[in-house]
């Protein structure tokens, strides 16, 4: 077993070179290089945490903006509805007044026209009476050979016309 | 190798000097650059390349950076789970320990002979001198941290919670023994696991070689099953290489937990 057989002659050399090479491993690699590697890992982890926090904050901001937007839009919609209702009411009132005015004008014109129609009818009737009484006087003269007084003929026609 | 046709499975653990056998000395001890030192150097260089490739500081990591970060993250999680927030400062040490052992274990398994290389890989961690130094290092850190942080109160480690009064004469002794055994178990576990695996592979390969060269019949009856078993054990050894490195790092972090938090 060389480990024991060579112990006396080689232990010093092994210990010496182990001290050199393990010392190099510890001081150069372990103490100097490993912390840098771990710092990179830590930096990355911190960056990830920061990014996640930023994303979370952005999400919260978006949520808040949406909530304000909702409130704002509800308010604006309400305002718009009120405005529409008000203008509808105004328009209705306006058209009512205009309709009323137009109705008055139309009523007046109807009344005037009615009056004109009545006048025309009564004058026509009067003319009809005159013509009828004349015709009745003529008919009587021709049929009976008697002359009828114009007043009597008119009275008879009046009676016949109006029952 | 020993005599022809007789493979010595322990030969792979022989330390062979490469440089400075004659005059490289420190305080009267030979510090020749051996194959062991060479494979430590190769492992550390490979580890340095590996970690250096992961230092690109990219926000979105590439594959290599991801691999390095997963290793540091693994050690970080190990310490966070076993020691808690106080374990963070041990990440450099545990990472060095884990990766150094892992690279030595895995590189020791390289089948360099397949590619025509004359030198076979040397498994640094198959020598208890090396694993012992690492274990003593871990144990010393535990002792230093424990006494620096808790002073003599650290001895209360030997009296676990809920110890009945009438067992107070026995439990601390048992606990003290188990505490003192820690560096040995730490060192021997790694060394034995590495050595046993390599010996097994070597023995099986010698079965394959000798049975095949002694004829068709033995080559079929012994050689092929040995070869199949060898493939399976190669896979197992790769697993063991990782697991032993992990166990070493895990136990060190558990011992550090004792020192940091003192149950």
Short mmCIF file of N, CA, C and O in Angstrom, two decimals, chain B residues 121-240:
data_model
loop_
_atom_site.label_atom_id
_atom_site.label_comp_id
_atom_site.label_asym_id
_atom_site.label_seq_id
_atom_site.Cartn_x
_atom_site.Cartn_y
_atom_site.Cartn_z
N UNK B 121 -3.65 8.52 -14.83
CA UNK B 121 -4.03 9.59 -13.90
C UNK B 121 -3.79 9.16 -12.46
O UNK B 121 -3.87 7.98 -12.13
N UNK B 122 -3.50 10.13 -11.66
CA UNK B 122 -3.27 9.86 -10.24
C UNK B 122 -4.40 10.51 -9.46
O UNK B 122 -4.73 11.68 -9.67
N UNK B 123 -5.02 9.73 -8.57
CA UNK B 123 -6.12 10.27 -7.78
C UNK B 123 -5.55 10.85 -6.49
O UNK B 123 -5.15 10.11 -5.60
N UNK B 124 -5.52 12.17 -6.43
CA UNK B 124 -4.93 12.86 -5.28
C UNK B 124 -5.61 12.44 -3.99
O UNK B 124 -4.97 12.24 -2.95
N UNK B 125 -6.96 12.30 -4.06
CA UNK B 125 -7.75 12.03 -2.86
C UNK B 125 -7.66 10.57 -2.41
O UNK B 125 -8.32 10.19 -1.46
N UNK B 126 -6.87 9.73 -3.12
CA UNK B 126 -6.73 8.34 -2.67
C UNK B 126 -5.59 8.21 -1.67
O UNK B 126 -5.23 7.10 -1.30
N UNK B 127 -5.00 9.33 -1.26
CA UNK B 127 -3.96 9.29 -0.24
C UNK B 127 -4.48 9.95 1.03
O UNK B 127 -4.99 11.07 0.97
N UNK B 128 -4.37 9.23 2.15
CA UNK B 128 -4.93 9.82 3.36
C UNK B 128 -4.12 11.00 3.87
O UNK B 128 -4.59 11.75 4.71
N UNK B 129 -2.93 11.17 3.31
CA UNK B 129 -2.19 12.39 3.68
C UNK B 129 -2.98 13.62 3.23
O UNK B 129 -3.14 14.60 3.97
N UNK B 130 -3.48 13.54 1.99
CA UNK B 130 -4.21 14.69 1.44
C UNK B 130 -5.57 14.84 2.11
O UNK B 130 -5.92 15.92 2.60
N UNK B 131 -6.33 13.73 2.17
CA UNK B 131 -7.66 13.84 2.78
C UNK B 131 -7.53 14.21 4.26
O UNK B 131 -8.35 14.92 4.80
N UNK B 132 -6.45 13.71 4.89
CA UNK B 132 -6.22 14.05 6.29
C UNK B 132 -5.98 15.53 6.49
O UNK B 132 -6.53 16.13 7.43
N UNK B 133 -5.18 16.12 5.61
CA UNK B 133 -4.93 17.56 5.74
C UNK B 133 -6.24 18.33 5.56
O UNK B 133 -6.54 19.26 6.33
N UNK B 134 -7.02 17.93 4.57
CA UNK B 134 -8.29 18.62 4.36
C UNK B 134 -9.22 18.45 5.56
O UNK B 134 -9.90 19.39 5.99
N UNK B 135 -9.25 17.23 6.12
CA UNK B 135 -10.12 16.97 7.28
C UNK B 135 -9.66 17.78 8.48
O UNK B 135 -10.47 18.38 9.20
N UNK B 136 -8.33 17.83 8.70
CA UNK B 136 -7.80 18.60 9.84
C UNK B 136 -8.10 20.09 9.64
O UNK B 136 -8.45 20.80 10.59
N UNK B 137 -8.01 20.53 8.39
CA UNK B 137 -8.32 21.93 8.09
C UNK B 137 -9.77 22.23 8.47
O UNK B 137 -10.06 23.21 9.18
N UNK B 138 -10.70 21.36 8.03
CA UNK B 138 -12.11 21.57 8.35
C UNK B 138 -12.34 21.53 9.86
O UNK B 138 -13.04 22.36 10.42
N UNK B 139 -11.71 20.53 10.50
CA UNK B 139 -11.89 20.37 11.94
C UNK B 139 -11.32 21.58 12.69
O UNK B 139 -11.93 22.06 13.66
N UNK B 140 -10.17 22.08 12.23
CA UNK B 140 -9.58 23.26 12.89
C UNK B 140 -10.49 24.47 12.74
O UNK B 140 -10.66 25.25 13.68
N UNK B 141 -11.07 24.62 11.55
CA UNK B 141 -11.98 25.76 11.36
C UNK B 141 -13.15 25.64 12.33
O UNK B 141 -13.55 26.62 12.97
N UNK B 142 -13.68 24.41 12.47
CA UNK B 142 -14.80 24.20 13.40
C UNK B 142 -14.37 24.58 14.82
O UNK B 142 -15.07 25.31 15.53
N UNK B 143 -13.18 24.12 15.23
CA UNK B 143 -12.70 24.42 16.59
C UNK B 143 -12.50 25.92 16.78
O UNK B 143 -12.93 26.50 17.78
N UNK B 144 -11.84 26.55 15.79
CA UNK B 144 -11.54 27.98 15.93
C UNK B 144 -12.83 28.79 15.99
O UNK B 144 -13.02 29.63 16.86
N UNK B 145 -13.75 28.49 15.06
CA UNK B 145 -15.02 29.23 15.05
C UNK B 145 -15.79 28.98 16.34
O UNK B 145 -16.31 29.91 16.96
N UNK B 146 -15.80 27.70 16.76
CA UNK B 146 -16.56 27.34 17.95
C UNK B 146 -16.06 28.06 19.18
O UNK B 146 -16.83 28.68 19.92
N UNK B 147 -14.75 28.02 19.39
CA UNK B 147 -14.21 28.65 20.60
C UNK B 147 -14.21 30.17 20.50
O UNK B 147 -14.40 30.87 21.50
N UNK B 148 -14.02 30.69 19.28
CA UNK B 148 -14.03 32.15 19.12
C UNK B 148 -15.42 32.70 19.36
O UNK B 148 -15.60 33.80 19.90
N UNK B 149 -16.42 31.95 18.96
CA UNK B 149 -17.79 32.45 19.04
C UNK B 149 -18.42 32.20 20.41
O UNK B 149 -19.17 33.03 20.92
N UNK B 150 -18.12 31.03 20.98
CA UNK B 150 -18.81 30.65 22.21
C UNK B 150 -17.88 30.53 23.41
O UNK B 150 -18.35 30.28 24.52
N UNK B 151 -16.56 30.61 23.20
CA UNK B 151 -15.63 30.46 24.32
C UNK B 151 -15.76 29.07 24.92
O UNK B 151 -16.00 28.09 24.20
N UNK B 152 -15.65 28.98 26.25
CA UNK B 152 -15.71 27.66 26.89
C UNK B 152 -17.12 27.09 26.86
O UNK B 152 -17.32 25.91 27.12
N UNK B 153 -18.07 27.96 26.52
CA UNK B 153 -19.44 27.48 26.39
C UNK B 153 -19.56 26.46 25.26
O UNK B 153 -20.51 25.69 25.20
N UNK B 154 -18.57 26.45 24.36
CA UNK B 154 -18.57 25.50 23.24
C UNK B 154 -18.57 24.06 23.75
O UNK B 154 -19.05 23.16 23.06
N UNK B 155 -18.07 23.85 24.98
CA UNK B 155 -18.04 22.49 25.52
C UNK B 155 -19.45 21.96 25.78
O UNK B 155 -19.65 20.76 25.93
N UNK B 156 -20.42 22.84 25.83
CA UNK B 156 -21.79 22.37 26.03
C UNK B 156 -22.27 21.56 24.83
O UNK B 156 -23.32 20.93 24.88
N UNK B 157 -21.49 21.60 23.75
CA UNK B 157 -21.77 20.73 22.59
C UNK B 157 -21.81 19.27 23.00
O UNK B 157 -22.51 18.46 22.40
N UNK B 158 -21.07 18.94 24.07
CA UNK B 158 -20.98 17.54 24.47
C UNK B 158 -22.12 17.14 25.39
O UNK B 158 -22.17 15.99 25.82
N UNK B 159 -22.99 18.09 25.70
CA UNK B 159 -24.17 17.75 26.50
C UNK B 159 -25.40 18.11 25.68
O UNK B 159 -25.88 19.23 25.73
N UNK B 160 -25.91 17.16 24.90
CA UNK B 160 -27.05 17.48 24.04
C UNK B 160 -28.29 17.82 24.86
O UNK B 160 -28.39 17.46 26.04
N UNK B 161 -29.23 18.49 24.21
CA UNK B 161 -30.50 18.83 24.86
C UNK B 161 -31.21 17.56 25.32
O UNK B 161 -31.20 16.56 24.63
N UNK B 162 -31.79 17.63 26.48
CA UNK B 162 -32.60 16.51 26.95
C UNK B 162 -31.80 15.38 27.57
O UNK B 162 -32.31 14.29 27.74
N UNK B 163 -30.53 15.63 27.85
CA UNK B 163 -29.73 14.58 28.51
C UNK B 163 -30.23 14.41 29.94
O UNK B 163 -30.28 15.37 30.70
N UNK B 164 -30.61 13.19 30.32
CA UNK B 164 -31.04 12.99 31.71
C UNK B 164 -29.87 13.21 32.67
O UNK B 164 -28.72 12.94 32.32
N UNK B 165 -30.19 13.72 33.86
CA UNK B 165 -29.15 14.06 34.83
C UNK B 165 -28.27 12.85 35.15
O UNK B 165 -27.05 12.95 35.23
N UNK B 166 -28.94 11.68 35.30
CA UNK B 166 -28.19 10.51 35.74
C UNK B 166 -27.28 9.95 34.66
O UNK B 166 -26.48 9.06 34.92
N UNK B 167 -27.38 10.51 33.40
CA UNK B 167 -26.48 10.05 32.34
C UNK B 167 -25.35 11.05 32.08
O UNK B 167 -24.57 10.88 31.15
N UNK B 168 -25.30 12.09 32.92
CA UNK B 168 -24.33 13.16 32.68
C UNK B 168 -22.88 12.68 32.76
O UNK B 168 -21.98 13.34 32.27
N UNK B 169 -22.66 11.55 33.40
CA UNK B 169 -21.28 11.04 33.48
C UNK B 169 -20.88 10.33 32.20
O UNK B 169 -19.71 10.21 31.90
N UNK B 170 -21.91 9.88 31.39
CA UNK B 170 -21.59 9.05 30.22
C UNK B 170 -21.68 9.83 28.91
O UNK B 170 -20.76 9.79 28.08
N UNK B 171 -22.81 10.57 28.75
CA UNK B 171 -23.07 11.20 27.45
C UNK B 171 -21.93 12.12 26.99
O UNK B 171 -21.47 12.00 25.84
N UNK B 172 -21.41 13.02 27.86
CA UNK B 172 -20.33 13.88 27.39
C UNK B 172 -19.11 13.11 26.90
O UNK B 172 -18.48 13.51 25.93
N UNK B 173 -18.83 11.97 27.54
CA UNK B 173 -17.69 11.17 27.10
C UNK B 173 -17.94 10.63 25.69
O UNK B 173 -17.08 10.72 24.80
N UNK B 174 -19.17 10.09 25.51
CA UNK B 174 -19.53 9.55 24.19
C UNK B 174 -19.48 10.65 23.15
O UNK B 174 -18.91 10.49 22.06
N UNK B 175 -20.05 11.79 23.50
CA UNK B 175 -20.08 12.92 22.56
C UNK B 175 -18.66 13.39 22.23
O UNK B 175 -18.36 13.72 21.09
N UNK B 176 -17.82 13.43 23.25
CA UNK B 176 -16.44 13.88 23.04
C UNK B 176 -15.72 12.92 22.09
O UNK B 176 -15.03 13.36 21.15
N UNK B 177 -15.93 11.63 22.30
CA UNK B 177 -15.27 10.65 21.43
C UNK B 177 -15.78 10.82 20.00
O UNK B 177 -14.99 10.89 19.04
N UNK B 178 -17.11 10.95 19.85
CA UNK B 178 -17.65 11.09 18.50
C UNK B 178 -17.15 12.38 17.86
O UNK B 178 -16.92 12.44 16.66
N UNK B 179 -16.96 13.41 18.69
CA UNK B 179 -16.44 14.68 18.16
C UNK B 179 -14.99 14.52 17.70
O UNK B 179 -14.61 14.99 16.64
N UNK B 180 -14.22 13.82 18.51
CA UNK B 180 -12.80 13.67 18.17
C UNK B 180 -12.58 12.73 17.00
O UNK B 180 -11.55 12.80 16.33
N UNK B 181 -13.55 11.86 16.77
CA UNK B 181 -13.42 10.90 15.66
C UNK B 181 -13.70 11.59 14.32
O UNK B 181 -13.26 11.13 13.27
N UNK B 182 -14.41 12.74 14.39
CA UNK B 182 -14.82 13.42 13.16
C UNK B 182 -13.72 13.60 12.11
O UNK B 182 -13.92 13.21 10.96
N UNK B 183 -12.56 14.16 12.46
CA UNK B 183 -11.57 14.35 11.40
C UNK B 183 -11.11 13.04 10.79
O UNK B 183 -10.88 12.97 9.58
N UNK B 184 -11.02 12.00 11.61
CA UNK B 184 -10.59 10.71 11.08
C UNK B 184 -11.63 10.13 10.14
O UNK B 184 -11.30 9.66 9.05
N UNK B 185 -12.90 10.17 10.57
CA UNK B 185 -13.94 9.62 9.70
C UNK B 185 -14.01 10.41 8.40
O UNK B 185 -14.15 9.86 7.32
N UNK B 186 -13.85 11.74 8.54
CA UNK B 186 -13.89 12.60 7.36
C UNK B 186 -12.79 12.22 6.38
O UNK B 186 -13.02 12.05 5.17
N UNK B 187 -11.59 12.06 6.89
CA UNK B 187 -10.44 11.78 6.03
C UNK B 187 -10.49 10.36 5.49
O UNK B 187 -10.26 10.13 4.30
N UNK B 188 -10.81 9.41 6.37
CA UNK B 188 -10.74 8.00 5.95
C UNK B 188 -11.85 7.65 4.96
O UNK B 188 -11.64 6.87 4.06
N UNK B 189 -13.03 8.25 5.16
CA UNK B 189 -14.15 7.94 4.28
C UNK B 189 -13.79 8.23 2.83
O UNK B 189 -13.94 7.38 1.94
N UNK B 190 -13.28 9.42 2.60
CA UNK B 190 -12.94 9.83 1.24
C UNK B 190 -11.80 8.98 0.69
O UNK B 190 -11.88 8.45 -0.43
N UNK B 191 -10.76 8.82 1.49
CA UNK B 191 -9.59 8.05 1.04
C UNK B 191 -9.97 6.62 0.72
O UNK B 191 -9.63 6.08 -0.34
N UNK B 192 -10.74 5.97 1.61
CA UNK B 192 -11.10 4.57 1.40
C UNK B 192 -12.02 4.41 0.20
O UNK B 192 -11.84 3.51 -0.62
N UNK B 193 -12.99 5.32 0.07
CA UNK B 193 -13.91 5.21 -1.07
C UNK B 193 -13.15 5.33 -2.38
O UNK B 193 -13.38 4.56 -3.32
N UNK B 194 -12.24 6.29 -2.44
CA UNK B 194 -11.48 6.48 -3.68
C UNK B 194 -10.57 5.29 -3.95
O UNK B 194 -10.52 4.77 -5.06
N UNK B 195 -9.88 4.85 -2.92
CA UNK B 195 -8.93 3.77 -3.13
C UNK B 195 -9.67 2.47 -3.48
O UNK B 195 -9.28 1.78 -4.43
N UNK B 196 -10.73 2.16 -2.77
CA UNK B 196 -11.44 0.91 -3.01
C UNK B 196 -11.96 0.85 -4.45
O UNK B 196 -11.81 -0.16 -5.13
N UNK B 197 -12.54 1.96 -4.90
CA UNK B 197 -13.08 1.98 -6.27
C UNK B 197 -11.99 1.74 -7.29
O UNK B 197 -12.16 0.94 -8.22
N UNK B 198 -10.85 2.40 -7.10
CA UNK B 198 -9.78 2.26 -8.09
C UNK B 198 -9.17 0.86 -8.05
O UNK B 198 -8.84 0.30 -9.09
N UNK B 199 -9.06 0.31 -6.84
CA UNK B 199 -8.53 -1.06 -6.74
C UNK B 199 -9.47 -2.03 -7.43
O UNK B 199 -9.04 -2.91 -8.20
N UNK B 200 -10.77 -1.84 -7.20
CA UNK B 200 -11.76 -2.73 -7.80
C UNK B 200 -11.67 -2.66 -9.32
O UNK B 200 -11.64 -3.71 -10.01
N UNK B 201 -11.58 -1.45 -9.87
CA UNK B 201 -11.48 -1.31 -11.31
C UNK B 201 -10.21 -1.99 -11.84
O UNK B 201 -10.25 -2.68 -12.87
N UNK B 202 -9.12 -1.81 -11.09
CA UNK B 202 -7.85 -2.38 -11.53
C UNK B 202 -7.90 -3.90 -11.49
O UNK B 202 -7.43 -4.58 -12.41
N UNK B 203 -8.51 -4.44 -10.42
CA UNK B 203 -8.59 -5.90 -10.29
C UNK B 203 -9.44 -6.47 -11.41
O UNK B 203 -9.07 -7.46 -12.06
N UNK B 204 -10.59 -5.82 -11.66
CA UNK B 204 -11.47 -6.31 -12.72
C UNK B 204 -10.77 -6.24 -14.07
O UNK B 204 -10.87 -7.16 -14.88
N UNK B 205 -10.04 -5.16 -14.31
CA UNK B 205 -9.37 -5.05 -15.60
C UNK B 205 -8.27 -6.10 -15.71
O UNK B 205 -8.05 -6.65 -16.79
N UNK B 206 -7.64 -6.43 -14.59
CA UNK B 206 -6.62 -7.49 -14.67
C UNK B 206 -7.29 -8.84 -14.95
O UNK B 206 -6.75 -9.66 -15.68
N UNK B 207 -8.51 -9.03 -14.41
CA UNK B 207 -9.27 -10.25 -14.76
C UNK B 207 -9.50 -10.31 -16.26
O UNK B 207 -9.31 -11.33 -16.90
N UNK B 208 -9.95 -9.17 -16.80
CA UNK B 208 -10.27 -9.14 -18.23
C UNK B 208 -9.01 -9.49 -19.03
O UNK B 208 -9.03 -10.35 -19.93
N UNK B 209 -7.88 -8.85 -18.68
CA UNK B 209 -6.66 -9.03 -19.47
C UNK B 209 -6.14 -10.47 -19.34
O UNK B 209 -5.92 -11.15 -20.35
N UNK B 210 -5.98 -10.96 -18.11
CA UNK B 210 -5.39 -12.29 -17.95
C UNK B 210 -6.31 -13.37 -18.49
O UNK B 210 -5.84 -14.33 -19.12
N UNK B 211 -7.64 -13.25 -18.27
CA UNK B 211 -8.53 -14.31 -18.75
C UNK B 211 -8.56 -14.34 -20.28
O UNK B 211 -8.57 -15.39 -20.90
N UNK B 212 -8.55 -13.15 -20.89
CA UNK B 212 -8.61 -13.11 -22.35
C UNK B 212 -7.32 -13.68 -22.95
O UNK B 212 -7.37 -14.40 -23.95
N UNK B 213 -6.18 -13.40 -22.31
CA UNK B 213 -4.94 -13.88 -22.89
C UNK B 213 -4.71 -15.36 -22.59
O UNK B 213 -3.82 -15.97 -23.17
N UNK B 214 -5.53 -15.96 -21.71
CA UNK B 214 -5.34 -17.39 -21.47
C UNK B 214 -6.33 -18.23 -22.27
O UNK B 214 -6.56 -19.39 -21.93
N UNK B 215 -6.94 -17.67 -23.27
CA UNK B 215 -7.73 -18.50 -24.16
C UNK B 215 -9.16 -18.03 -24.31
O UNK B 215 -9.65 -17.18 -23.56
N UNK B 216 -9.83 -18.60 -25.32
CA UNK B 216 -11.18 -18.20 -25.68
C UNK B 216 -12.18 -18.52 -24.57
O UNK B 216 -13.03 -17.70 -24.23
N UNK B 217 -12.04 -19.74 -24.00
CA UNK B 217 -13.01 -20.19 -23.00
C UNK B 217 -13.02 -19.25 -21.79
O UNK B 217 -14.06 -18.72 -21.41
N UNK B 218 -11.85 -19.05 -21.21
CA UNK B 218 -11.79 -18.20 -20.03
C UNK B 218 -12.12 -16.75 -20.36
O UNK B 218 -12.73 -16.04 -19.56
N UNK B 219 -11.73 -16.36 -21.55
CA UNK B 219 -12.06 -14.99 -21.98
C UNK B 219 -13.56 -14.78 -22.02
O UNK B 219 -14.06 -13.71 -21.66
N UNK B 220 -14.31 -15.83 -22.43
CA UNK B 220 -15.76 -15.72 -22.48
C UNK B 220 -16.38 -15.82 -21.09
O UNK B 220 -17.25 -15.05 -20.73
N UNK B 221 -15.89 -16.79 -20.33
CA UNK B 221 -16.55 -17.08 -19.06
C UNK B 221 -16.21 -16.02 -18.01
O UNK B 221 -17.08 -15.57 -17.27
N UNK B 222 -14.97 -15.59 -17.97
CA UNK B 222 -14.55 -14.64 -16.93
C UNK B 222 -14.42 -13.23 -17.51
O UNK B 222 -14.87 -12.25 -16.90
N UNK B 223 -13.82 -13.14 -18.68
CA UNK B 223 -13.49 -11.82 -19.23
C UNK B 223 -14.70 -10.95 -19.49
O UNK B 223 -14.76 -9.79 -19.04
N UNK B 224 -15.70 -11.52 -20.19
CA UNK B 224 -16.86 -10.69 -20.58
C UNK B 224 -17.67 -10.24 -19.35
O UNK B 224 -17.97 -9.05 -19.23
N UNK B 225 -18.00 -11.16 -18.41
CA UNK B 225 -18.72 -10.68 -17.21
C UNK B 225 -17.92 -9.63 -16.44
O UNK B 225 -18.48 -8.64 -15.97
N UNK B 226 -16.59 -9.85 -16.34
CA UNK B 226 -15.77 -8.86 -15.63
C UNK B 226 -15.82 -7.52 -16.32
O UNK B 226 -15.89 -6.46 -15.68
N UNK B 227 -15.80 -7.59 -17.66
CA UNK B 227 -15.81 -6.33 -18.42
C UNK B 227 -17.13 -5.58 -18.22
O UNK B 227 -17.16 -4.37 -18.02
N UNK B 228 -18.23 -6.37 -18.27
CA UNK B 228 -19.54 -5.74 -18.06
C UNK B 228 -19.63 -5.14 -16.67
O UNK B 228 -20.10 -4.00 -16.48
N UNK B 229 -19.15 -5.90 -15.69
CA UNK B 229 -19.16 -5.40 -14.31
C UNK B 229 -18.31 -4.14 -14.19
O UNK B 229 -18.66 -3.18 -13.49
N UNK B 230 -17.20 -4.14 -14.94
CA UNK B 230 -16.29 -3.00 -14.89
C UNK B 230 -16.97 -1.73 -15.42
O UNK B 230 -16.81 -0.64 -14.87
N UNK B 231 -17.76 -1.92 -16.50
CA UNK B 231 -18.48 -0.76 -17.06
C UNK B 231 -19.43 -0.20 -16.00
O UNK B 231 -19.49 1.01 -15.75
N UNK B 232 -20.17 -1.14 -15.34
CA UNK B 232 -21.12 -0.70 -14.32
C UNK B 232 -20.40 -0.01 -13.18
O UNK B 232 -20.85 1.03 -12.68
N UNK B 233 -19.23 -0.56 -12.79
CA UNK B 233 -18.52 0.03 -11.65
C UNK B 233 -17.90 1.36 -12.04
O UNK B 233 -17.77 2.26 -11.20
N UNK B 234 -17.54 1.51 -13.31
CA UNK B 234 -17.05 2.82 -13.77
C UNK B 234 -18.13 3.89 -13.54
O UNK B 234 -17.84 4.98 -13.04
N UNK B 235 -19.37 3.53 -13.93
CA UNK B 235 -20.48 4.47 -13.71
C UNK B 235 -20.64 4.75 -12.22
O UNK B 235 -20.79 5.89 -11.79
N UNK B 236 -20.56 3.67 -11.43
CA UNK B 236 -20.69 3.82 -9.98
C UNK B 236 -19.59 4.71 -9.42
O UNK B 236 -19.83 5.54 -8.54
N UNK B 237 -18.38 4.55 -9.96
CA UNK B 237 -17.25 5.34 -9.45
C UNK B 237 -17.42 6.82 -9.74
O UNK B 237 -17.04 7.67 -8.94
N UNK B 238 -18.01 7.13 -10.91
CA UNK B 238 -18.27 8.54 -11.22
C UNK B 238 -19.26 9.10 -10.20
O UNK B 238 -19.11 10.21 -9.68
N UNK B 239 -20.27 8.27 -9.90
CA UNK B 239 -21.25 8.67 -8.88
C UNK B 239 -20.57 8.86 -7.52
O UNK B 239 -20.80 9.86 -6.83
N UNK B 240 -19.71 7.89 -7.17
CA UNK B 240 -19.03 7.95 -5.87
C UNK B 240 -18.14 9.19 -5.80
O UNK B 240 -18.05 9.85 -4.76
#
